[in-house]
């Protein structure tokens, strides 16, 4: 199975900060990686697919980069609506797997 | 507008069975792969399994943790996805989401999610 390790697990930041979350895969997954945002009590919401493609309707302050085993999700200027938990997910091979999540908290 | 609405969750005893449903609307259901993903209370997301579309003969994939106990099926005439859960364990307690697989440029990601249904396995 492909393991995804996210870091940090928790991040404290202020509105306007630039935030970067890292996702490392235990083996190469090419660019078959997605990022999701989840707020408490809600379903996850797709932000980025194929490592760097922005989902339609998602604000341009979100961006993704990376390939093979190392990936990042960047929020260029953190907004109040962005305080949430973020998950990476690989779809290179079965079983599909998710990272452990990164909770972005208000500093 | 894409809508996915799960139902069928509830309280069940260990060793029991439960069948979840996911009613889909707003897209051509028969064209899409459909998945189940779960989330235990306070924990992260865990993929449960997949049912491919008719073009791919409705084949399925499962996580090791549920293989042999859970069965995913679909009825395209009813735009519905199902998850039959047998031999339930306390560790199966979770919110269960159905998710539509969106295909863009060869990328098979989860474009849409339902609101989830809670399954509690407890005596």
PDB file of C-alpha atoms in Angstrom:
ATOM      1  CA  UNK A   1       0.000   0.000   0.000  1.00  0.00           C
ATOM      2  CA  UNK A   2       1.135   3.566  -0.666  1.00  0.00           C
ATOM      3  CA  UNK A   3       1.481   5.559   2.556  1.00  0.00           C
ATOM      4  CA  UNK A   4       0.944   9.322   2.515  1.00  0.00           C
ATOM      5  CA  UNK A   5       2.564  11.366   5.280  1.00  0.00           C
ATOM      6  CA  UNK A   6       1.320  14.901   5.778  1.00  0.00           C
ATOM      7  CA  UNK A   7       3.177  17.570   7.705  1.00  0.00           C
ATOM      8  CA  UNK A   8       2.573  19.364   9.870  1.00  0.00           C
ATOM      9  CA  UNK A   9      -0.394  17.661  11.525  1.00  0.00           C
ATOM     10  CA  UNK A  10      -1.460  21.006  12.986  1.00  0.00           C
ATOM     11  CA  UNK A  11      -0.599  24.477  11.827  1.00  0.00           C
ATOM     12  CA  UNK A  12      -1.366  27.765  13.596  1.00  0.00           C
ATOM     13  CA  UNK A  13      -1.511  30.770  11.297  1.00  0.00           C
ATOM     14  CA  UNK A  14      -2.994  34.241  10.968  1.00  0.00           C
ATOM     15  CA  UNK A  15      -5.210  35.752   8.309  1.00  0.00           C
ATOM     16  CA  UNK A  16      -2.995  36.883   5.441  1.00  0.00           C
ATOM     17  CA  UNK A  17      -0.240  34.332   6.111  1.00  0.00           C
ATOM     18  CA  UNK A  18       1.228  32.156   3.393  1.00  0.00           C
ATOM     19  CA  UNK A  19       0.667  28.533   4.369  1.00  0.00           C
ATOM     20  CA  UNK A  20       2.352  25.416   2.986  1.00  0.00           C
ATOM     21  CA  UNK A  21       1.347  21.816   3.695  1.00  0.00           C
ATOM     22  CA  UNK A  22       3.508  18.897   2.596  1.00  0.00           C
ATOM     23  CA  UNK A  23       2.442  15.405   1.552  1.00  0.00           C
ATOM     24  CA  UNK A  24       5.058  12.690   1.036  1.00  0.00           C
ATOM     25  CA  UNK A  25       4.300   9.380  -0.658  1.00  0.00           C
ATOM     26  CA  UNK A  26       6.060   6.136   0.256  1.00  0.00           C
ATOM     27  CA  UNK A  27       6.616   5.423  -3.454  1.00  0.00           C
ATOM     28  CA  UNK A  28       6.219   7.293  -6.704  1.00  0.00           C
ATOM     29  CA  UNK A  29       2.645   8.246  -7.588  1.00  0.00           C
ATOM     30  CA  UNK A  30       3.537  10.410 -10.600  1.00  0.00           C
ATOM     31  CA  UNK A  31       1.033  13.299 -10.378  1.00  0.00           C
ATOM     32  CA  UNK A  32      -1.956  11.255  -9.239  1.00  0.00           C
ATOM     33  CA  UNK A  33      -2.638  13.286  -6.115  1.00  0.00           C
ATOM     34  CA  UNK A  34      -5.601  15.339  -4.952  1.00  0.00           C
ATOM     35  CA  UNK A  35      -6.100  17.787  -2.096  1.00  0.00           C
ATOM     36  CA  UNK A  36      -9.361  18.174  -0.174  1.00  0.00           C
ATOM     37  CA  UNK A  37     -10.583  20.659   2.405  1.00  0.00           C
ATOM     38  CA  UNK A  38     -12.902  19.526   5.183  1.00  0.00           C
ATOM     39  CA  UNK A  39     -14.727  21.662   7.719  1.00  0.00           C
ATOM     40  CA  UNK A  40     -16.221  20.221  10.938  1.00  0.00           C
ATOM     41  CA  UNK A  41     -19.377  18.218  10.322  1.00  0.00           C
ATOM     42  CA  UNK A  42     -19.110  18.602   6.554  1.00  0.00           C
ATOM     43  CA  UNK A  43     -18.018  16.416   3.664  1.00  0.00           C
ATOM     44  CA  UNK A  44     -14.601  16.960   2.092  1.00  0.00           C
ATOM     45  CA  UNK A  45     -14.381  19.371  -0.832  1.00  0.00           C
ATOM     46  CA  UNK A  46     -11.995  18.978  -3.774  1.00  0.00           C
ATOM     47  CA  UNK A  47      -9.406  21.741  -4.147  1.00  0.00           C
ATOM     48  CA  UNK A  48      -6.641  20.369  -6.392  1.00  0.00           C
ATOM     49  CA  UNK A  49      -6.368  17.300  -8.637  1.00  0.00           C
ATOM     50  CA  UNK A  50      -3.509  15.832 -10.650  1.00  0.00           C
ATOM     51  CA  UNK A  51      -1.145  17.498  -8.165  1.00  0.00           C
ATOM     52  CA  UNK A  52      -1.495  21.023  -9.548  1.00  0.00           C
ATOM     53  CA  UNK A  53      -4.826  21.461 -11.356  1.00  0.00           C
ATOM     54  CA  UNK A  54      -7.189  23.842  -9.597  1.00  0.00           C
ATOM     55  CA  UNK A  55     -10.762  22.586  -9.356  1.00  0.00           C
ATOM     56  CA  UNK A  56     -13.326  24.894 -10.933  1.00  0.00           C
ATOM     57  CA  UNK A  57     -14.707  27.405  -8.446  1.00  0.00           C
ATOM     58  CA  UNK A  58     -11.820  27.083  -5.997  1.00  0.00           C
ATOM     59  CA  UNK A  59     -10.126  30.412  -5.182  1.00  0.00           C
ATOM     60  CA  UNK A  60      -6.817  31.035  -6.919  1.00  0.00           C
ATOM     61  CA  UNK A  61      -5.034  31.524  -3.580  1.00  0.00           C
ATOM     62  CA  UNK A  62      -4.903  27.719  -3.445  1.00  0.00           C
ATOM     63  CA  UNK A  63      -2.195  26.023  -5.470  1.00  0.00           C
ATOM     64  CA  UNK A  64      -0.599  22.604  -5.633  1.00  0.00           C
ATOM     65  CA  UNK A  65       2.792  21.446  -6.805  1.00  0.00           C
ATOM     66  CA  UNK A  66       5.054  18.424  -6.845  1.00  0.00           C
ATOM     67  CA  UNK A  67       5.392  15.025  -8.458  1.00  0.00           C
ATOM     68  CA  UNK A  68       6.614  11.497  -7.769  1.00  0.00           C
ATOM     69  CA  UNK A  69       6.855  11.426  -3.945  1.00  0.00           C
ATOM     70  CA  UNK A  70       6.752  15.022  -2.712  1.00  0.00           C
ATOM     71  CA  UNK A  71       3.822  17.386  -2.971  1.00  0.00           C
ATOM     72  CA  UNK A  72       2.749  20.703  -1.484  1.00  0.00           C
ATOM     73  CA  UNK A  73      -0.482  22.598  -1.050  1.00  0.00           C
ATOM     74  CA  UNK A  74      -0.003  26.347  -0.694  1.00  0.00           C
ATOM     75  CA  UNK A  75      -2.498  28.972   0.403  1.00  0.00           C
ATOM     76  CA  UNK A  76      -0.997  32.268  -0.687  1.00  0.00           C
ATOM     77  CA  UNK A  77      -2.936  34.496   1.720  1.00  0.00           C
ATOM     78  CA  UNK A  78      -4.947  32.710   4.389  1.00  0.00           C
ATOM     79  CA  UNK A  79      -8.555  33.824   4.663  1.00  0.00           C
ATOM     80  CA  UNK A  80     -10.998  33.282   7.566  1.00  0.00           C
ATOM     81  CA  UNK A  81     -12.897  30.680   5.492  1.00  0.00           C
ATOM     82  CA  UNK A  82      -9.711  28.603   5.101  1.00  0.00           C
ATOM     83  CA  UNK A  83      -9.475  27.424   8.691  1.00  0.00           C
ATOM     84  CA  UNK A  84     -10.178  23.729   8.193  1.00  0.00           C
ATOM     85  CA  UNK A  85      -8.501  20.345   7.865  1.00  0.00           C
ATOM     86  CA  UNK A  86      -6.731  19.447   4.622  1.00  0.00           C
ATOM     87  CA  UNK A  87      -6.141  15.951   3.250  1.00  0.00           C
ATOM     88  CA  UNK A  88      -4.040  14.669   0.381  1.00  0.00           C
ATOM     89  CA  UNK A  89      -5.106  11.503  -1.451  1.00  0.00           C
ATOM     90  CA  UNK A  90      -3.345   9.288  -3.978  1.00  0.00           C
ATOM     91  CA  UNK A  91      -5.066   7.476  -6.807  1.00  0.00           C
ATOM     92  CA  UNK A  92      -2.046   5.867  -8.454  1.00  0.00           C
ATOM     93  CA  UNK A  93      -2.955   2.417  -7.189  1.00  0.00           C
ATOM     94  CA  UNK A  94      -5.337   0.456  -4.986  1.00  0.00           C
ATOM     95  CA  UNK A  95      -6.025   0.730  -2.174  1.00  0.00           C
ATOM     96  CA  UNK A  96      -6.601   4.440  -2.558  1.00  0.00           C
ATOM     97  CA  UNK A  97      -5.114   6.181   0.462  1.00  0.00           C
ATOM     98  CA  UNK A  98      -5.336   9.501   2.265  1.00  0.00           C
ATOM     99  CA  UNK A  99      -2.825  11.413   4.299  1.00  0.00           C
ATOM    100  CA  UNK A 100      -3.494  11.843   8.005  1.00  0.00           C
ATOM    101  CA  UNK A 101      -4.683  15.428   7.604  1.00  0.00           C
ATOM    102  CA  UNK A 102      -3.411  18.886   8.500  1.00  0.00           C
ATOM    103  CA  UNK A 103      -5.557  21.060  10.723  1.00  0.00           C
ATOM    104  CA  UNK A 104      -5.109  24.779  10.054  1.00  0.00           C
ATOM    105  CA  UNK A 105      -5.978  26.728  13.189  1.00  0.00           C
ATOM    106  CA  UNK A 106      -6.249  30.405  14.004  1.00  0.00           C
ATOM    107  CA  UNK A 107      -3.122  31.760  15.674  1.00  0.00           C
TER     108      UNK A 107
ATOM    109  CA  UNK B   1     -26.396  20.467  -9.674  1.00  0.00           C
ATOM    110  CA  UNK B   2     -24.819  17.219  -8.552  1.00  0.00           C
ATOM    111  CA  UNK B   3     -26.471  15.744  -5.461  1.00  0.00           C
ATOM    112  CA  UNK B   4     -25.487  12.652  -3.534  1.00  0.00           C
ATOM    113  CA  UNK B   5     -27.697  11.703  -0.601  1.00  0.00           C
ATOM    114  CA  UNK B   6     -26.742   8.832   1.679  1.00  0.00           C
ATOM    115  CA  UNK B   7     -29.214   6.985   3.892  1.00  0.00           C
ATOM    116  CA  UNK B   8     -29.497   3.819   5.941  1.00  0.00           C
ATOM    117  CA  UNK B   9     -27.113   4.576   8.781  1.00  0.00           C
ATOM    118  CA  UNK B  10     -27.909   3.828  12.389  1.00  0.00           C
ATOM    119  CA  UNK B  11     -27.034   1.787  15.445  1.00  0.00           C
ATOM    120  CA  UNK B  12     -26.227  -1.898  14.941  1.00  0.00           C
ATOM    121  CA  UNK B  13     -24.760  -4.556  17.212  1.00  0.00           C
ATOM    122  CA  UNK B  14     -21.378  -6.144  16.545  1.00  0.00           C
ATOM    123  CA  UNK B  15     -21.792  -9.004  14.087  1.00  0.00           C
ATOM    124  CA  UNK B  16     -24.859  -7.382  12.566  1.00  0.00           C
ATOM    125  CA  UNK B  17     -25.600  -6.113   9.079  1.00  0.00           C
ATOM    126  CA  UNK B  18     -26.626  -2.824   7.544  1.00  0.00           C
ATOM    127  CA  UNK B  19     -27.234  -1.587   4.004  1.00  0.00           C
ATOM    128  CA  UNK B  20     -26.419   1.972   3.032  1.00  0.00           C
ATOM    129  CA  UNK B  21     -27.831   3.709  -0.012  1.00  0.00           C
ATOM    130  CA  UNK B  22     -26.660   6.718  -1.989  1.00  0.00           C
ATOM    131  CA  UNK B  23     -29.188   8.442  -4.236  1.00  0.00           C
ATOM    132  CA  UNK B  24     -27.600  10.413  -7.047  1.00  0.00           C
ATOM    133  CA  UNK B  25     -28.976  13.207  -9.215  1.00  0.00           C
ATOM    134  CA  UNK B  26     -27.788  16.010 -11.450  1.00  0.00           C
ATOM    135  CA  UNK B  27     -25.487  13.918 -13.637  1.00  0.00           C
ATOM    136  CA  UNK B  28     -25.485  10.771 -15.756  1.00  0.00           C
ATOM    137  CA  UNK B  29     -24.996   8.265 -12.960  1.00  0.00           C
ATOM    138  CA  UNK B  30     -24.362   5.307 -15.254  1.00  0.00           C
ATOM    139  CA  UNK B  31     -21.249   6.963 -16.710  1.00  0.00           C
ATOM    140  CA  UNK B  32     -19.387   7.285 -13.442  1.00  0.00           C
ATOM    141  CA  UNK B  33     -17.353   5.165 -11.086  1.00  0.00           C
ATOM    142  CA  UNK B  34     -18.720   5.552  -7.559  1.00  0.00           C
ATOM    143  CA  UNK B  35     -16.893   5.067  -4.263  1.00  0.00           C
ATOM    144  CA  UNK B  36     -17.509   4.831  -0.546  1.00  0.00           C
ATOM    145  CA  UNK B  37     -15.212   6.635   1.898  1.00  0.00           C
ATOM    146  CA  UNK B  38     -15.574   6.575   5.680  1.00  0.00           C
ATOM    147  CA  UNK B  39     -14.406   8.650   8.610  1.00  0.00           C
ATOM    148  CA  UNK B  40     -14.321   7.349  12.165  1.00  0.00           C
ATOM    149  CA  UNK B  41     -15.219   9.923  14.849  1.00  0.00           C
ATOM    150  CA  UNK B  42     -12.385  12.422  15.207  1.00  0.00           C
ATOM    151  CA  UNK B  43     -10.217  10.567  12.694  1.00  0.00           C
ATOM    152  CA  UNK B  44      -9.095  10.927   9.099  1.00  0.00           C
ATOM    153  CA  UNK B  45     -10.573   9.692   5.836  1.00  0.00           C
ATOM    154  CA  UNK B  46     -10.425   6.026   4.834  1.00  0.00           C
ATOM    155  CA  UNK B  47     -11.316   4.701   1.396  1.00  0.00           C
ATOM    156  CA  UNK B  48     -13.740   1.764   1.578  1.00  0.00           C
ATOM    157  CA  UNK B  49     -14.230   0.694  -2.013  1.00  0.00           C
ATOM    158  CA  UNK B  50     -15.247   1.379  -5.603  1.00  0.00           C
ATOM    159  CA  UNK B  51     -17.835   0.243  -8.115  1.00  0.00           C
ATOM    160  CA  UNK B  52     -16.927   0.921 -11.729  1.00  0.00           C
ATOM    161  CA  UNK B  53     -19.490   1.772 -14.405  1.00  0.00           C
ATOM    162  CA  UNK B  54     -21.267  -0.498 -16.880  1.00  0.00           C
ATOM    163  CA  UNK B  55     -18.584   0.102 -19.520  1.00  0.00           C
ATOM    164  CA  UNK B  56     -16.165  -1.498 -17.067  1.00  0.00           C
ATOM    165  CA  UNK B  57     -18.587  -4.291 -16.188  1.00  0.00           C
ATOM    166  CA  UNK B  58     -19.407  -2.938 -12.728  1.00  0.00           C
ATOM    167  CA  UNK B  59     -16.221  -4.378 -11.279  1.00  0.00           C
ATOM    168  CA  UNK B  60     -15.347  -3.549  -7.693  1.00  0.00           C
ATOM    169  CA  UNK B  61     -12.329  -2.822  -5.498  1.00  0.00           C
ATOM    170  CA  UNK B  62     -12.178  -2.921  -1.702  1.00  0.00           C
ATOM    171  CA  UNK B  63      -9.957  -1.894   1.143  1.00  0.00           C
ATOM    172  CA  UNK B  64      -8.392  -4.845   2.944  1.00  0.00           C
ATOM    173  CA  UNK B  65     -10.179  -3.868   6.169  1.00  0.00           C
ATOM    174  CA  UNK B  66     -13.618  -4.538   4.641  1.00  0.00           C
ATOM    175  CA  UNK B  67     -12.933  -7.110   1.919  1.00  0.00           C
ATOM    176  CA  UNK B  68     -15.111 -10.174   2.365  1.00  0.00           C
ATOM    177  CA  UNK B  69     -17.516  -8.356   4.697  1.00  0.00           C
ATOM    178  CA  UNK B  70     -18.700  -5.385   2.614  1.00  0.00           C
ATOM    179  CA  UNK B  71     -20.214  -5.453  -0.879  1.00  0.00           C
ATOM    180  CA  UNK B  72     -20.675  -2.447  -3.149  1.00  0.00           C
ATOM    181  CA  UNK B  73     -23.355  -2.549  -5.828  1.00  0.00           C
ATOM    182  CA  UNK B  74     -25.346  -0.133  -7.930  1.00  0.00           C
ATOM    183  CA  UNK B  75     -28.645   0.125  -9.772  1.00  0.00           C
ATOM    184  CA  UNK B  76     -28.251   2.519 -12.690  1.00  0.00           C
ATOM    185  CA  UNK B  77     -32.003   2.433 -13.355  1.00  0.00           C
ATOM    186  CA  UNK B  78     -32.507   3.966  -9.904  1.00  0.00           C
ATOM    187  CA  UNK B  79     -29.389   6.174  -9.939  1.00  0.00           C
ATOM    188  CA  UNK B  80     -28.371   4.517  -6.710  1.00  0.00           C
ATOM    189  CA  UNK B  81     -25.236   3.129  -5.099  1.00  0.00           C
ATOM    190  CA  UNK B  82     -25.304   0.648  -2.234  1.00  0.00           C
ATOM    191  CA  UNK B  83     -23.005  -0.614   0.493  1.00  0.00           C
ATOM    192  CA  UNK B  84     -23.977  -3.909   2.105  1.00  0.00           C
ATOM    193  CA  UNK B  85     -22.106  -4.263   5.372  1.00  0.00           C
ATOM    194  CA  UNK B  86     -22.007  -7.651   7.121  1.00  0.00           C
ATOM    195  CA  UNK B  87     -20.184  -8.968  10.178  1.00  0.00           C
ATOM    196  CA  UNK B  88     -19.873  -5.431  11.477  1.00  0.00           C
ATOM    197  CA  UNK B  89     -17.199  -4.607  14.026  1.00  0.00           C
ATOM    198  CA  UNK B  90     -16.937  -1.737  16.491  1.00  0.00           C
ATOM    199  CA  UNK B  91     -14.092  -0.336  14.378  1.00  0.00           C
ATOM    200  CA  UNK B  92     -16.526   0.098  11.468  1.00  0.00           C
ATOM    201  CA  UNK B  93     -18.176   2.947  13.396  1.00  0.00           C
ATOM    202  CA  UNK B  94     -17.860   5.969  11.118  1.00  0.00           C
ATOM    203  CA  UNK B  95     -19.589   8.473   8.904  1.00  0.00           C
ATOM    204  CA  UNK B  96     -19.885   6.859   5.475  1.00  0.00           C
ATOM    205  CA  UNK B  97     -19.694   9.105   2.413  1.00  0.00           C
ATOM    206  CA  UNK B  98     -20.459   8.210  -1.171  1.00  0.00           C
ATOM    207  CA  UNK B  99     -18.312  10.018  -3.707  1.00  0.00           C
ATOM    208  CA  UNK B 100     -18.506  10.494  -7.456  1.00  0.00           C
ATOM    209  CA  UNK B 101     -15.306   9.830  -9.362  1.00  0.00           C
ATOM    210  CA  UNK B 102     -14.617  12.599 -11.853  1.00  0.00           C
ATOM    211  CA  UNK B 103     -12.292  11.872 -14.771  1.00  0.00           C
ATOM    212  CA  UNK B 104     -10.293  14.785 -16.195  1.00  0.00           C
ATOM    213  CA  UNK B 105      -7.173  14.292 -18.322  1.00  0.00           C
ATOM    214  CA  UNK B 106      -6.763  10.774 -16.987  1.00  0.00           C
ATOM    215  CA  UNK B 107      -7.159  11.892 -13.372  1.00  0.00           C
ATOM    216  CA  UNK B 108      -9.684   9.840 -11.358  1.00  0.00           C
ATOM    217  CA  UNK B 109     -10.419  12.016  -8.339  1.00  0.00           C
ATOM    218  CA  UNK B 110     -13.417  12.581  -6.053  1.00  0.00           C
ATOM    219  CA  UNK B 111     -15.253  15.512  -7.592  1.00  0.00           C
ATOM    220  CA  UNK B 112     -18.387  15.342  -5.466  1.00  0.00           C
ATOM    221  CA  UNK B 113     -19.330  13.951  -2.058  1.00  0.00           C
ATOM    222  CA  UNK B 114     -22.560  13.259  -0.227  1.00  0.00           C
ATOM    223  CA  UNK B 115     -23.250  14.647   3.234  1.00  0.00           C
ATOM    224  CA  UNK B 116     -22.575  11.292   4.883  1.00  0.00           C
ATOM    225  CA  UNK B 117     -24.522   8.865   7.058  1.00  0.00           C
ATOM    226  CA  UNK B 118     -23.409   7.746  10.515  1.00  0.00           C
ATOM    227  CA  UNK B 119     -23.031   4.066  11.301  1.00  0.00           C
ATOM    228  CA  UNK B 120     -22.519   3.152  14.956  1.00  0.00           C
ATOM    229  CA  UNK B 121     -21.550  -0.412  15.833  1.00  0.00           C
ATOM    230  CA  UNK B 122     -22.061  -0.991  19.542  1.00  0.00           C
ATOM    231  CA  UNK B 123     -23.681  -3.405  21.951  1.00  0.00           C
TER     232      UNK B 123
END
